[in-house]
mmCIF file of C-alpha atoms in Angstrom:
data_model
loop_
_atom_site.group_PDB
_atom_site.id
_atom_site.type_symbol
_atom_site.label_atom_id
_atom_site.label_comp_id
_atom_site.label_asym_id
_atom_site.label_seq_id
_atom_site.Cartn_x
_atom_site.Cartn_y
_atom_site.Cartn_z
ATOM 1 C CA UNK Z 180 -19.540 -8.192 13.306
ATOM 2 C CA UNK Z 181 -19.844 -4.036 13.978
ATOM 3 C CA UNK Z 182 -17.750 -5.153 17.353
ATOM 4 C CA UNK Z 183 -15.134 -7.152 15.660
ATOM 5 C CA UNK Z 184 -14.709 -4.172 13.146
ATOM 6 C CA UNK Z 185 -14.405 -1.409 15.731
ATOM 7 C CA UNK Z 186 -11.862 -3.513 17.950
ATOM 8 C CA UNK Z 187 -9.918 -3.867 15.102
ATOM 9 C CA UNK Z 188 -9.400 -0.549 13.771
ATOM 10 C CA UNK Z 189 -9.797 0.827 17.252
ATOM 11 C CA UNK Z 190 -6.176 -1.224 18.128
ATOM 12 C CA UNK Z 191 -4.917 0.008 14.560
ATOM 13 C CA UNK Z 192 -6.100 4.054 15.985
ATOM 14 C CA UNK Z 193 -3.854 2.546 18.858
ATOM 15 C CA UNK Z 194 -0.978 1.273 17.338
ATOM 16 C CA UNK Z 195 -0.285 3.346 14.769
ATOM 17 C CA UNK Z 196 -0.398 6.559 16.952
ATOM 18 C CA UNK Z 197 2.746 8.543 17.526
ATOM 19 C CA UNK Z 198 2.884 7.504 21.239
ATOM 20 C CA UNK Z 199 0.583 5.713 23.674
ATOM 21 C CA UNK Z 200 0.086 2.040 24.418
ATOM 22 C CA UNK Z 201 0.858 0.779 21.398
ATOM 23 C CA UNK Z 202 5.099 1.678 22.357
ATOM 24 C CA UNK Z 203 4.834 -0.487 25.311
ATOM 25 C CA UNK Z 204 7.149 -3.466 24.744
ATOM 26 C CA UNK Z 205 6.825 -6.886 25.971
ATOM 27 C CA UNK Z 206 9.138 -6.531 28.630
ATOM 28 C CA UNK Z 207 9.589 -3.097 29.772
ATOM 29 C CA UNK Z 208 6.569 -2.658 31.802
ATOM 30 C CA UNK Z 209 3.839 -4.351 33.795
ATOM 31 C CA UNK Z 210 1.381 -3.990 30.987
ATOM 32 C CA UNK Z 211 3.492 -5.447 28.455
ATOM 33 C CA UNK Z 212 1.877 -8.654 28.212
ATOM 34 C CA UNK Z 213 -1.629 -7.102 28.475
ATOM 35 C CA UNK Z 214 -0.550 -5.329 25.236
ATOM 36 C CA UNK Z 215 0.194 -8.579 23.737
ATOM 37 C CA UNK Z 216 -2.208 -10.239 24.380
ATOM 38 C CA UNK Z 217 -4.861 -7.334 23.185
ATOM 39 C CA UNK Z 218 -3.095 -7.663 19.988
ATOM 40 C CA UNK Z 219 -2.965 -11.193 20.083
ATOM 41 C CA UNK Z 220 -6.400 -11.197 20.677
ATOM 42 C CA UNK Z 221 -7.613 -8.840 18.631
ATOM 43 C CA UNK Z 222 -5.589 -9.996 15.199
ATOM 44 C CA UNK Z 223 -7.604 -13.420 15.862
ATOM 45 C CA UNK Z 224 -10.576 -11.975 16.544
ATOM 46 C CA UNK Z 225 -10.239 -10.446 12.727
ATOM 47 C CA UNK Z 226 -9.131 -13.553 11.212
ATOM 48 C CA UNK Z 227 -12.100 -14.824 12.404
ATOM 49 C CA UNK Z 228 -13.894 -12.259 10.828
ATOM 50 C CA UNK Z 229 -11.784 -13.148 7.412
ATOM 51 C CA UNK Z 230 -12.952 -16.556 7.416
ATOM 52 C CA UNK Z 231 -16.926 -15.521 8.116
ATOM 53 C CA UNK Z 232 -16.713 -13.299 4.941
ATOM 54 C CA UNK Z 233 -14.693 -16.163 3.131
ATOM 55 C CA UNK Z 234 -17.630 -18.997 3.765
ATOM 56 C CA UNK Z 235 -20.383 -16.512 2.837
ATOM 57 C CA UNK Z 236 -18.512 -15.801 -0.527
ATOM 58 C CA UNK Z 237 -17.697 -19.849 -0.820
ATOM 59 C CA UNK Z 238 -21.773 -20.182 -0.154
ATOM 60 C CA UNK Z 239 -22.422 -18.241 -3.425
ATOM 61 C CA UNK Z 240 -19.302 -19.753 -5.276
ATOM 62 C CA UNK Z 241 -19.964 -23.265 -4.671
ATOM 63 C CA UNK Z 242 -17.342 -25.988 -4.772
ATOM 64 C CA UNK Z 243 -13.384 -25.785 -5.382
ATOM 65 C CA UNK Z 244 -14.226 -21.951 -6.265
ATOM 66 C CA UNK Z 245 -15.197 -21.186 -2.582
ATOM 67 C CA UNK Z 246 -13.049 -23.220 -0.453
ATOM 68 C CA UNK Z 247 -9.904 -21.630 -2.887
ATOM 69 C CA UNK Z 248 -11.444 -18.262 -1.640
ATOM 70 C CA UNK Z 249 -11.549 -19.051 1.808
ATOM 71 C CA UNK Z 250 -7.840 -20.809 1.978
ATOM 72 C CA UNK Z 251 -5.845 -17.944 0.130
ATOM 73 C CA UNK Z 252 -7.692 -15.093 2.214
ATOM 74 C CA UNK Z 253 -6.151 -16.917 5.415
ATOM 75 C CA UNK Z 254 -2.116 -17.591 3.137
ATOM 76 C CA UNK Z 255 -2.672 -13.746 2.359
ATOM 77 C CA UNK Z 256 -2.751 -13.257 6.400
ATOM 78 C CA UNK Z 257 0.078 -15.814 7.004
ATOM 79 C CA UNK Z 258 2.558 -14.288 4.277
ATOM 80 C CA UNK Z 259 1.787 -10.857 5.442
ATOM 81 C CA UNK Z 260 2.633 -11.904 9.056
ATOM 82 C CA UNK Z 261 5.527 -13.521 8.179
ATOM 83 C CA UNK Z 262 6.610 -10.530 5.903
ATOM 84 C CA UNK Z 263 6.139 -7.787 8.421
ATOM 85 C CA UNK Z 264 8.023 -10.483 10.988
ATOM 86 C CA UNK Z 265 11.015 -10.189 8.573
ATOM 87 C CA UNK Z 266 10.645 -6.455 7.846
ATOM 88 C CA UNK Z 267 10.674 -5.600 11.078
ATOM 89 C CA UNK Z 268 14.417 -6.231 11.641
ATOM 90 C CA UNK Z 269 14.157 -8.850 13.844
ATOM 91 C CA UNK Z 270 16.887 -11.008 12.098
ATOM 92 C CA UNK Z 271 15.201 -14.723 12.007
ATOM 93 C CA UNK Z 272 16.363 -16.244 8.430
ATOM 94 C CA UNK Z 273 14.453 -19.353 9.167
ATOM 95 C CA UNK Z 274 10.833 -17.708 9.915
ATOM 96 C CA UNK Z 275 9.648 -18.227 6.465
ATOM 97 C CA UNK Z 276 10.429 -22.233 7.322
ATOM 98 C CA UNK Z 277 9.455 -22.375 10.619
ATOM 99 C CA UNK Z 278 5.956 -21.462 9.759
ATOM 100 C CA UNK Z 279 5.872 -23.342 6.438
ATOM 101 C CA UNK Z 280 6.726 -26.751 8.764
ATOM 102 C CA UNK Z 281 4.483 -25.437 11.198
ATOM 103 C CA UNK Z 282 1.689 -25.166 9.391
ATOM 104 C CA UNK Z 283 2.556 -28.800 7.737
ATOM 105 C CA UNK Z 284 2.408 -30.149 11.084
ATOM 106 C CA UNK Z 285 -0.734 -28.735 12.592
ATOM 107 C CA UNK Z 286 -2.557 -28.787 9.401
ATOM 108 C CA UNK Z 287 -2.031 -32.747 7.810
ATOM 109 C CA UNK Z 288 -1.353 -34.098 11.713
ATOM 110 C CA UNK Z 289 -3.110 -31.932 14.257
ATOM 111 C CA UNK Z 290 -6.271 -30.635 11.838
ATOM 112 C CA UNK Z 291 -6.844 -33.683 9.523
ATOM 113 C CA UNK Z 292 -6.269 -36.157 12.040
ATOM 114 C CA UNK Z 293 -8.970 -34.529 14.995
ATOM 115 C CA UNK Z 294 -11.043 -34.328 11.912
ATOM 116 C CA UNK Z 295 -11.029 -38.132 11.169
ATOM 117 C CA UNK Z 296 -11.782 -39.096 14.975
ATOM 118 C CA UNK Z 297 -14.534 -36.619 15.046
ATOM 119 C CA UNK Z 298 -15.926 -37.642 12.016
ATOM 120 C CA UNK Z 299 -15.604 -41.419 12.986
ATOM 121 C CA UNK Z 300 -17.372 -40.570 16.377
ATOM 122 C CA UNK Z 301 -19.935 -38.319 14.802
ATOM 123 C CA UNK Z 302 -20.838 -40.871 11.514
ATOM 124 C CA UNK Z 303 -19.322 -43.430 11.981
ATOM 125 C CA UNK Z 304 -18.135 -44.156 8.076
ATOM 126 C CA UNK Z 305 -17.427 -40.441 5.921
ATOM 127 C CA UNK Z 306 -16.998 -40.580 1.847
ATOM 128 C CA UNK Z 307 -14.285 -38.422 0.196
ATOM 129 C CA UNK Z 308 -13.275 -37.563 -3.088
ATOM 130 C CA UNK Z 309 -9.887 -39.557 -2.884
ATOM 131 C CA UNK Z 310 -9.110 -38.228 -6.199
ATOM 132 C CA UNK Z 311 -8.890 -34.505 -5.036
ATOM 133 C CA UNK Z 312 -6.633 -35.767 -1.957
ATOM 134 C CA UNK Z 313 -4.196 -37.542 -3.660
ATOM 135 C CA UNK Z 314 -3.788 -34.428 -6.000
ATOM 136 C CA UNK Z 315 -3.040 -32.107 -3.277
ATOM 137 C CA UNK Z 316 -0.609 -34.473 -2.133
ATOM 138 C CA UNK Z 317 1.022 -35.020 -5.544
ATOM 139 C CA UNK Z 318 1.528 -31.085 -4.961
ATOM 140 C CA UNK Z 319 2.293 -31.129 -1.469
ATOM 141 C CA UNK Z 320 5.429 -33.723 -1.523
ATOM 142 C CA UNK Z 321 7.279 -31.731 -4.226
ATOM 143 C CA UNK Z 322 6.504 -28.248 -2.749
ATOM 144 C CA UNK Z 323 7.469 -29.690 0.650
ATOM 145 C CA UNK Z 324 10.916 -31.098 -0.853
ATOM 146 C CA UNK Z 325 11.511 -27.971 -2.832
ATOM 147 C CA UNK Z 326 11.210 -25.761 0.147
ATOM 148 C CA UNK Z 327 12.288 -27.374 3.187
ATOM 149 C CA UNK Z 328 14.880 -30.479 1.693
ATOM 150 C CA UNK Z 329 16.305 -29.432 -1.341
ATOM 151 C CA UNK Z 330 18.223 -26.454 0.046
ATOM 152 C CA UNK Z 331 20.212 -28.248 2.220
ATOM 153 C CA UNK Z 332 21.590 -30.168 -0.972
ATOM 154 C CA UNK Z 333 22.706 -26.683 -2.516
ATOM 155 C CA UNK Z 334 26.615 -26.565 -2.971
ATOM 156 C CA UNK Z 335 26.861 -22.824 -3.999
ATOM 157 C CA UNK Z 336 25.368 -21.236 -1.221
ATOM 158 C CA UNK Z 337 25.782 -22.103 2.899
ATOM 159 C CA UNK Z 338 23.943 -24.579 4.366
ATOM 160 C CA UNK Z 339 20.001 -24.195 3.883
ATOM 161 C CA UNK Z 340 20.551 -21.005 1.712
ATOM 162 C CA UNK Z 341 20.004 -20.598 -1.695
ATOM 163 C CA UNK Z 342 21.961 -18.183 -4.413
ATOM 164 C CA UNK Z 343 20.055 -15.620 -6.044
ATOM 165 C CA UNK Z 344 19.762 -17.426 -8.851
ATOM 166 C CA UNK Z 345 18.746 -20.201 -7.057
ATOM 167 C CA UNK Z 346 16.336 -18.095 -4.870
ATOM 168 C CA UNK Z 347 14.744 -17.148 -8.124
ATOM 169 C CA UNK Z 348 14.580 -20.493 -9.279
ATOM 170 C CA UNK Z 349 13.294 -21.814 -6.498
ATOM 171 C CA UNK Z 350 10.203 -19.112 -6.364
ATOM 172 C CA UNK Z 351 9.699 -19.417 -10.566
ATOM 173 C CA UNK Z 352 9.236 -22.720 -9.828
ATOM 174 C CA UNK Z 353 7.250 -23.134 -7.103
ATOM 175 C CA UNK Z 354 4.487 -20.372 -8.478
ATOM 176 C CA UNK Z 355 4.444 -22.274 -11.807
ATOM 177 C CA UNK Z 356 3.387 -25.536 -9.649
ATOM 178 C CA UNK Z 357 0.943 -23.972 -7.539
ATOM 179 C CA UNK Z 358 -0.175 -21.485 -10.629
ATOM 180 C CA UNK Z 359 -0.628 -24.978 -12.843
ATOM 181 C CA UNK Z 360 -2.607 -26.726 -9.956
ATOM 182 C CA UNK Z 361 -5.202 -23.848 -9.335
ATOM 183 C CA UNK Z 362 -5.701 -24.049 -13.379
ATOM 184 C CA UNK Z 363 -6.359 -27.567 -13.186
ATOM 185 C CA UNK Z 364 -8.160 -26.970 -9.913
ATOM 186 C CA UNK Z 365 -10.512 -24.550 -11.638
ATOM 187 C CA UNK Z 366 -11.175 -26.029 -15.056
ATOM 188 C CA UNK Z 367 -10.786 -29.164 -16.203
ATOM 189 C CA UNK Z 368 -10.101 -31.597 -13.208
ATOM 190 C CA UNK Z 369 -12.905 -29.357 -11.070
ATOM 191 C CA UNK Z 370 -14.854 -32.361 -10.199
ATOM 192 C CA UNK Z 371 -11.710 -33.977 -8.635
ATOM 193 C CA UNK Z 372 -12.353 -31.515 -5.497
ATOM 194 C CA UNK Z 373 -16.284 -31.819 -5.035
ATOM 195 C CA UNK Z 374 -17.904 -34.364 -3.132
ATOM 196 C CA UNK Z 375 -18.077 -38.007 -4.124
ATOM 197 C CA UNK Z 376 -21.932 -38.740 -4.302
ATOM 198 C CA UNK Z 377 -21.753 -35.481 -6.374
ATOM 199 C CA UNK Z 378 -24.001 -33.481 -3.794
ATOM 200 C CA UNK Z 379 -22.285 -30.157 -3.487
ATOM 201 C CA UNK Z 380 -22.033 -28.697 0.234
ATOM 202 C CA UNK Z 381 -21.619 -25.606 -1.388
ATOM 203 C CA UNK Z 382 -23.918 -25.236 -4.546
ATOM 204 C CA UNK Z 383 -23.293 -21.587 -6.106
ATOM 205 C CA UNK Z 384 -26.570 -19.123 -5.725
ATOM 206 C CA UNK Z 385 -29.157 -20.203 -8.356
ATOM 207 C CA UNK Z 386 -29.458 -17.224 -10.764
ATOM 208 C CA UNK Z 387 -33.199 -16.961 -10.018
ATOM 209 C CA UNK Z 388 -31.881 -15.303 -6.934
ATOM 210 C CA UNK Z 389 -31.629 -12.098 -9.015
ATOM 211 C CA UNK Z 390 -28.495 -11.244 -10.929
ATOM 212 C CA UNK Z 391 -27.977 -7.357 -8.717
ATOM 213 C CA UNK Z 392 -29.255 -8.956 -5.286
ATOM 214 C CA UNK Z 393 -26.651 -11.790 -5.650
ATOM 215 C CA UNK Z 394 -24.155 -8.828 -7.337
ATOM 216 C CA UNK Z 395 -24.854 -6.798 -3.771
ATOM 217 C CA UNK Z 396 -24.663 -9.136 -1.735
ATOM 218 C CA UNK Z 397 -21.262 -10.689 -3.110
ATOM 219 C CA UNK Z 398 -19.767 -7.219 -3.345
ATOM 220 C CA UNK Z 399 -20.876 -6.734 0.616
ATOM 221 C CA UNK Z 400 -18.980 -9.895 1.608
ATOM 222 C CA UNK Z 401 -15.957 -8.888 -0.377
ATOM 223 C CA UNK Z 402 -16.303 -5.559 1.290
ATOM 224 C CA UNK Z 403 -16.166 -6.491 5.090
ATOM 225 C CA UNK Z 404 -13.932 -8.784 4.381
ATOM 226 C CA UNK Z 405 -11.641 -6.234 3.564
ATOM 227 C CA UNK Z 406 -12.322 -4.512 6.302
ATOM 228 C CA UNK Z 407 -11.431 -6.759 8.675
ATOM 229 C CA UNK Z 408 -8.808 -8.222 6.377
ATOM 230 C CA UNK Z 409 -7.223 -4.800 6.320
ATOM 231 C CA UNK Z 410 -6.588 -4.468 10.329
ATOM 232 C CA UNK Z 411 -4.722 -7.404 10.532
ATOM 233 C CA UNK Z 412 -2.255 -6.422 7.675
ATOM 234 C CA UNK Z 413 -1.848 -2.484 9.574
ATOM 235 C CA UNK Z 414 -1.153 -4.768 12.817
ATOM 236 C CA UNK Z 415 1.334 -7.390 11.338
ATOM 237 C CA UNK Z 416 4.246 -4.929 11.793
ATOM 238 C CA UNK Z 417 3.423 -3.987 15.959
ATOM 239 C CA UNK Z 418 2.834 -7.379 16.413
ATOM 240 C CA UNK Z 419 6.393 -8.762 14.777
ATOM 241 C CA UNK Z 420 7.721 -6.101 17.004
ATOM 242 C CA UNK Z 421 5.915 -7.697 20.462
ATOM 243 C CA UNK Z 422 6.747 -11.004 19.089
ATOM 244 C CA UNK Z 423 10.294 -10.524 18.571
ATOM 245 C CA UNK Z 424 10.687 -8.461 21.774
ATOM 246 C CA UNK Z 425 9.306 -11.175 23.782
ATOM 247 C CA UNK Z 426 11.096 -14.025 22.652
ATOM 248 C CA UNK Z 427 14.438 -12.458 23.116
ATOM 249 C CA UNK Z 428 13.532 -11.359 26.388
ATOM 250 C CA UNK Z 429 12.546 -15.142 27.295
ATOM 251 C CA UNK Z 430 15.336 -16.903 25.871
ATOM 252 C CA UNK Z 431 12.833 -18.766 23.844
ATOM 253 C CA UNK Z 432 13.943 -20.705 20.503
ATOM 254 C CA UNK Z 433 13.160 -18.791 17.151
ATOM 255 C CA UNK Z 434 11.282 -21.718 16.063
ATOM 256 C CA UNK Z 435 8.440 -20.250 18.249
ATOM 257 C CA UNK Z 436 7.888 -17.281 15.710
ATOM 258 C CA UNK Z 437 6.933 -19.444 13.451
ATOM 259 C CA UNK Z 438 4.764 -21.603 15.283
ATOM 260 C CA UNK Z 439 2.948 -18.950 16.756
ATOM 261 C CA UNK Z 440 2.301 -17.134 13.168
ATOM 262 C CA UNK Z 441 0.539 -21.138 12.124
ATOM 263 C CA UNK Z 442 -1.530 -21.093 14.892
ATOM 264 C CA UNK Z 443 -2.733 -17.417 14.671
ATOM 265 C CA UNK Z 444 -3.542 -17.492 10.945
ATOM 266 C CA UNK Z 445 -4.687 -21.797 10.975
ATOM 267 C CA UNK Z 446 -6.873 -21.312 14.102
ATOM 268 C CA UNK Z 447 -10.028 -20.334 12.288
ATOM 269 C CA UNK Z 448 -9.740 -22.400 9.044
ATOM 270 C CA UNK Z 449 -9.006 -25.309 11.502
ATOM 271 C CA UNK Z 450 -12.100 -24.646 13.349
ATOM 272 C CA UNK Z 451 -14.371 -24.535 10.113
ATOM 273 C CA UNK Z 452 -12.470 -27.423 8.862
ATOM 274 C CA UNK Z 453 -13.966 -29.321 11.937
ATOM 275 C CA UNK Z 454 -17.536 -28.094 11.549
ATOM 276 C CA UNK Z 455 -16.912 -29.328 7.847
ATOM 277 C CA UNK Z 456 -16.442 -32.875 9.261
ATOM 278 C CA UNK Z 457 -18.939 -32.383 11.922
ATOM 279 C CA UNK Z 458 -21.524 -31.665 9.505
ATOM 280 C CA UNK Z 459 -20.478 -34.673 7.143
ATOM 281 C CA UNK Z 460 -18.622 -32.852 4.714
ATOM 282 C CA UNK Z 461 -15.197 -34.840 4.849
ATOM 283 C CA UNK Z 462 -14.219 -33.512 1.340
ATOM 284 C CA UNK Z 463 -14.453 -29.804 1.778
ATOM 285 C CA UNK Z 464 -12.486 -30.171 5.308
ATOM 286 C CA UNK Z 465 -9.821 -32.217 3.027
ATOM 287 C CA UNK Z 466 -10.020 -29.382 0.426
ATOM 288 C CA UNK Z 467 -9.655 -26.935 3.301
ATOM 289 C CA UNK Z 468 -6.721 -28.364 5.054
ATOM 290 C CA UNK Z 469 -4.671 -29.887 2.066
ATOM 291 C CA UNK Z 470 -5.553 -26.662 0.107
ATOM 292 C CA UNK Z 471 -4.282 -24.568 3.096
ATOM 293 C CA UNK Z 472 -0.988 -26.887 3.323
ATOM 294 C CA UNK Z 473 -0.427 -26.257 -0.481
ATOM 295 C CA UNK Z 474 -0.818 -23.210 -0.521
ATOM 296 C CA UNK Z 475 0.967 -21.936 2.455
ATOM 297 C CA UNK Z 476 3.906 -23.589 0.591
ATOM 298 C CA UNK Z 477 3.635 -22.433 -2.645
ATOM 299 C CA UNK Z 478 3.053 -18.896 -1.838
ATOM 300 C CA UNK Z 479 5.518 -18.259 1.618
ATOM 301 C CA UNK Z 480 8.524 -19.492 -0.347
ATOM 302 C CA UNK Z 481 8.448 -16.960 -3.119
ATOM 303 C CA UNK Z 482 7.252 -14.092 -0.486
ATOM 304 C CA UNK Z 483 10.304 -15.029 1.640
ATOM 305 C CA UNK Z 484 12.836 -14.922 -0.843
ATOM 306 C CA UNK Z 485 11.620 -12.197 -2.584
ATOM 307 C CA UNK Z 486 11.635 -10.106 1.014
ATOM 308 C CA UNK Z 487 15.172 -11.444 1.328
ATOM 309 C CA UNK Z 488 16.610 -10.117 -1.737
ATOM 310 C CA UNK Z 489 14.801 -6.846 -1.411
ATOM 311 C CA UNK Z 490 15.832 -5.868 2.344
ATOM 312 C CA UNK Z 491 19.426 -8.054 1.611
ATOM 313 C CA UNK Z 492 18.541 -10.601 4.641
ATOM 314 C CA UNK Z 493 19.213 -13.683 4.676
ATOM 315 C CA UNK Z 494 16.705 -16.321 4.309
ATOM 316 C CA UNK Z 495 17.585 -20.042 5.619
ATOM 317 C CA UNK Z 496 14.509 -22.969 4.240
ATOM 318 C CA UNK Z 497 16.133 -25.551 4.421
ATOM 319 C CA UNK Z 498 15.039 -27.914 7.397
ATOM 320 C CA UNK Z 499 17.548 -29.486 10.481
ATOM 321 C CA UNK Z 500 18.507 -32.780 9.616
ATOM 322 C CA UNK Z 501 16.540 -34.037 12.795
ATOM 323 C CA UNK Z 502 13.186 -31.971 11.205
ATOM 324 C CA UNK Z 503 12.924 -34.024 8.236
ATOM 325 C CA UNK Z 504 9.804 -36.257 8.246
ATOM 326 C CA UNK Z 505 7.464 -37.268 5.766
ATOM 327 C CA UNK Z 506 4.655 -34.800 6.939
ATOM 328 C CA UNK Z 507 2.452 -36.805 5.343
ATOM 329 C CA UNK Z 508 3.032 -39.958 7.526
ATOM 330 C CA UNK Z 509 3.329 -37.253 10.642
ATOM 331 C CA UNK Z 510 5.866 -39.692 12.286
ATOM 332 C CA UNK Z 511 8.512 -41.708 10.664
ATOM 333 C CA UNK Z 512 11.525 -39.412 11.191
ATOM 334 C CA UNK Z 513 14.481 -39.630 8.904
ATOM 335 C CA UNK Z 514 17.932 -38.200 9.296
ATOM 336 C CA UNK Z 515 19.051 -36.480 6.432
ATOM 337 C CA UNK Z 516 22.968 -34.792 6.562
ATOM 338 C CA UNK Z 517 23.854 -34.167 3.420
ATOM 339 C CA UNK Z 518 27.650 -32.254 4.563
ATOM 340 C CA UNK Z 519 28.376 -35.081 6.697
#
């Protein structure tokens, strides 16, 4: 952990120095992609670090309190990526929907579905609260319409754009679904997202731990997760930079932006989401990787437009007509045109 921290903020002493190392771009020199790939490195290395602090705090929270913890700690990391990606100047109006669809596709195809043949390898037969799934989904399919369908079907603004009013339409709406679920989530429909034999995987701290050793020990998690939290936000904007310097210096598709955002924030919530299954607890992986999906949606599509109107960019969600498919089914592709 000490190591983690001082790579971290010994690349942010780096990066945000007047002149040195950090200035090297992608392709101008030799040790361009050494850079990279320190910052690369490094920013994952952190996230890593996010997540350890996130399942300690989920340990004393208990079940849906922790795993909300640990999934909006890693959506904090993904919208600030995305936002410094679109602050830096780098002129990519569909980044905001490239990672959204992104992290749709690793998450519900990649994530859940290595989960269910480890899981079936591992135990054989796994139990799941199929009443917490089916409500992530139910908030899922209209998030995922809202954001990457719907604007495509907008007359008043060019293809896959929104107005402002629809912009702020679109982001009321989609924090009032997300802001209704967590309420739900968190009071009355709780037991929808705990295990189904009712043994908790993550039973809060029993008070008889003592109410100021549990009070320390909370506020020491919260505190190093900061800390490493923090690096990876005072990166985001040197690493945008790399990021868009090297793709226009390969040729590559913009789409890659976005992909490569997923898999740097998703790569260590995937990884516990696995351990989850490997240790028989299918319905915190589900909460996990639905609750990651949701959220990524509900809170990248307000960010997004909200950075768009501020900084006057514009910001494209809606999806190619070949990119439409039911991410839920991960495969049964549907053309959708709707100017032709």
């Amino acid at each position: 952990m000490t190591l983690r921290l001082a790579a971290g903020w010994s690349a942010v002493a780096v990066f945000l120095s007047p002149s040195g190392i950090g200035k090297v771009q992608l392709h101008q020199s030799a040790l361009g992609p050494l850079v990279f790939l320190w910052l690369l490195g490094v920013i994952i290395w952190c996230a890593f670090g996010v997540v350890a602090e996130a399942e300690k705090l989920a340990h004393r929270l208990g079940e849906p309190i922790g795993t909300l913890v640990l999934t909006l700690s890693i959506v904090i990391i993904e919208v600030v990526l995305v936002g410094a990606v679109m602050l830096s100047g780098s002129h990519v109006p569909t980044l905001g929907r490239d990672t959204m669809f992104a992290v749709l596709m690793i998450v519900l195809n990649g994530v859940v579905g290595l989960g269910l043949l480890v899981g079936g390898i591992r135990h054989r037969q796994q139990s799941f609260n199929l009443e917490g799934a089916t409500s992530y989904l139910a908030l899922i399919i209209p998030l995922s319409l809202i954001a990457l369908v719907l604007p495509n079907f907008t007359l008043s603004a060019a293809h896959g754009r929104l107005s402002l009013l629809q912009a702020l339409c679109f982001s009321a709406f989609t924090v009032l679904l997300y802001g209704l679920f967590l309420w739900l989530q968190t009071g009355r429909h709780k037991g929808f997202f705990r295990p189904a034999d009712g043994v908790d995987p993550l039973p809060p701290v029993a008070a008889s731990s003592g109410t100021d050793a549990i009070a320390v020990s909370t506020g020491k998690s919260v505190l190093f997760l900061l800390l490493n939290l923090l690096p990876i936000i005072l990166l985001s904007k040197s690493l945008a930079k790399q990021l868009d310097a090297g793709i226009s210096h390969l040729g590559a598709p913009a789409p890659l932006a976005g992909i490569v955002v997923a898999m740097i924030v998703f790569t260590p919530e995937g990884i516990s989401a696995l351990k989850a299954v490997a240790r028989n607890e299918l319905t915190r992986a589900i909460n996990l990787c639905l609750g990651a999906a949701a959220s990524t949606v509900g809170l990248t599509v307000p960010a997004v437009l909200i950075i768009g109107l501020i900084t006057g960019e514009p910001v494209i969600l809606g999806c190619e007509s070949a990119w439409n498919i039911d991410p839920v089914e991960g495969g049964s592709a549907s053309k959708i045109d709707p100017l032709n």
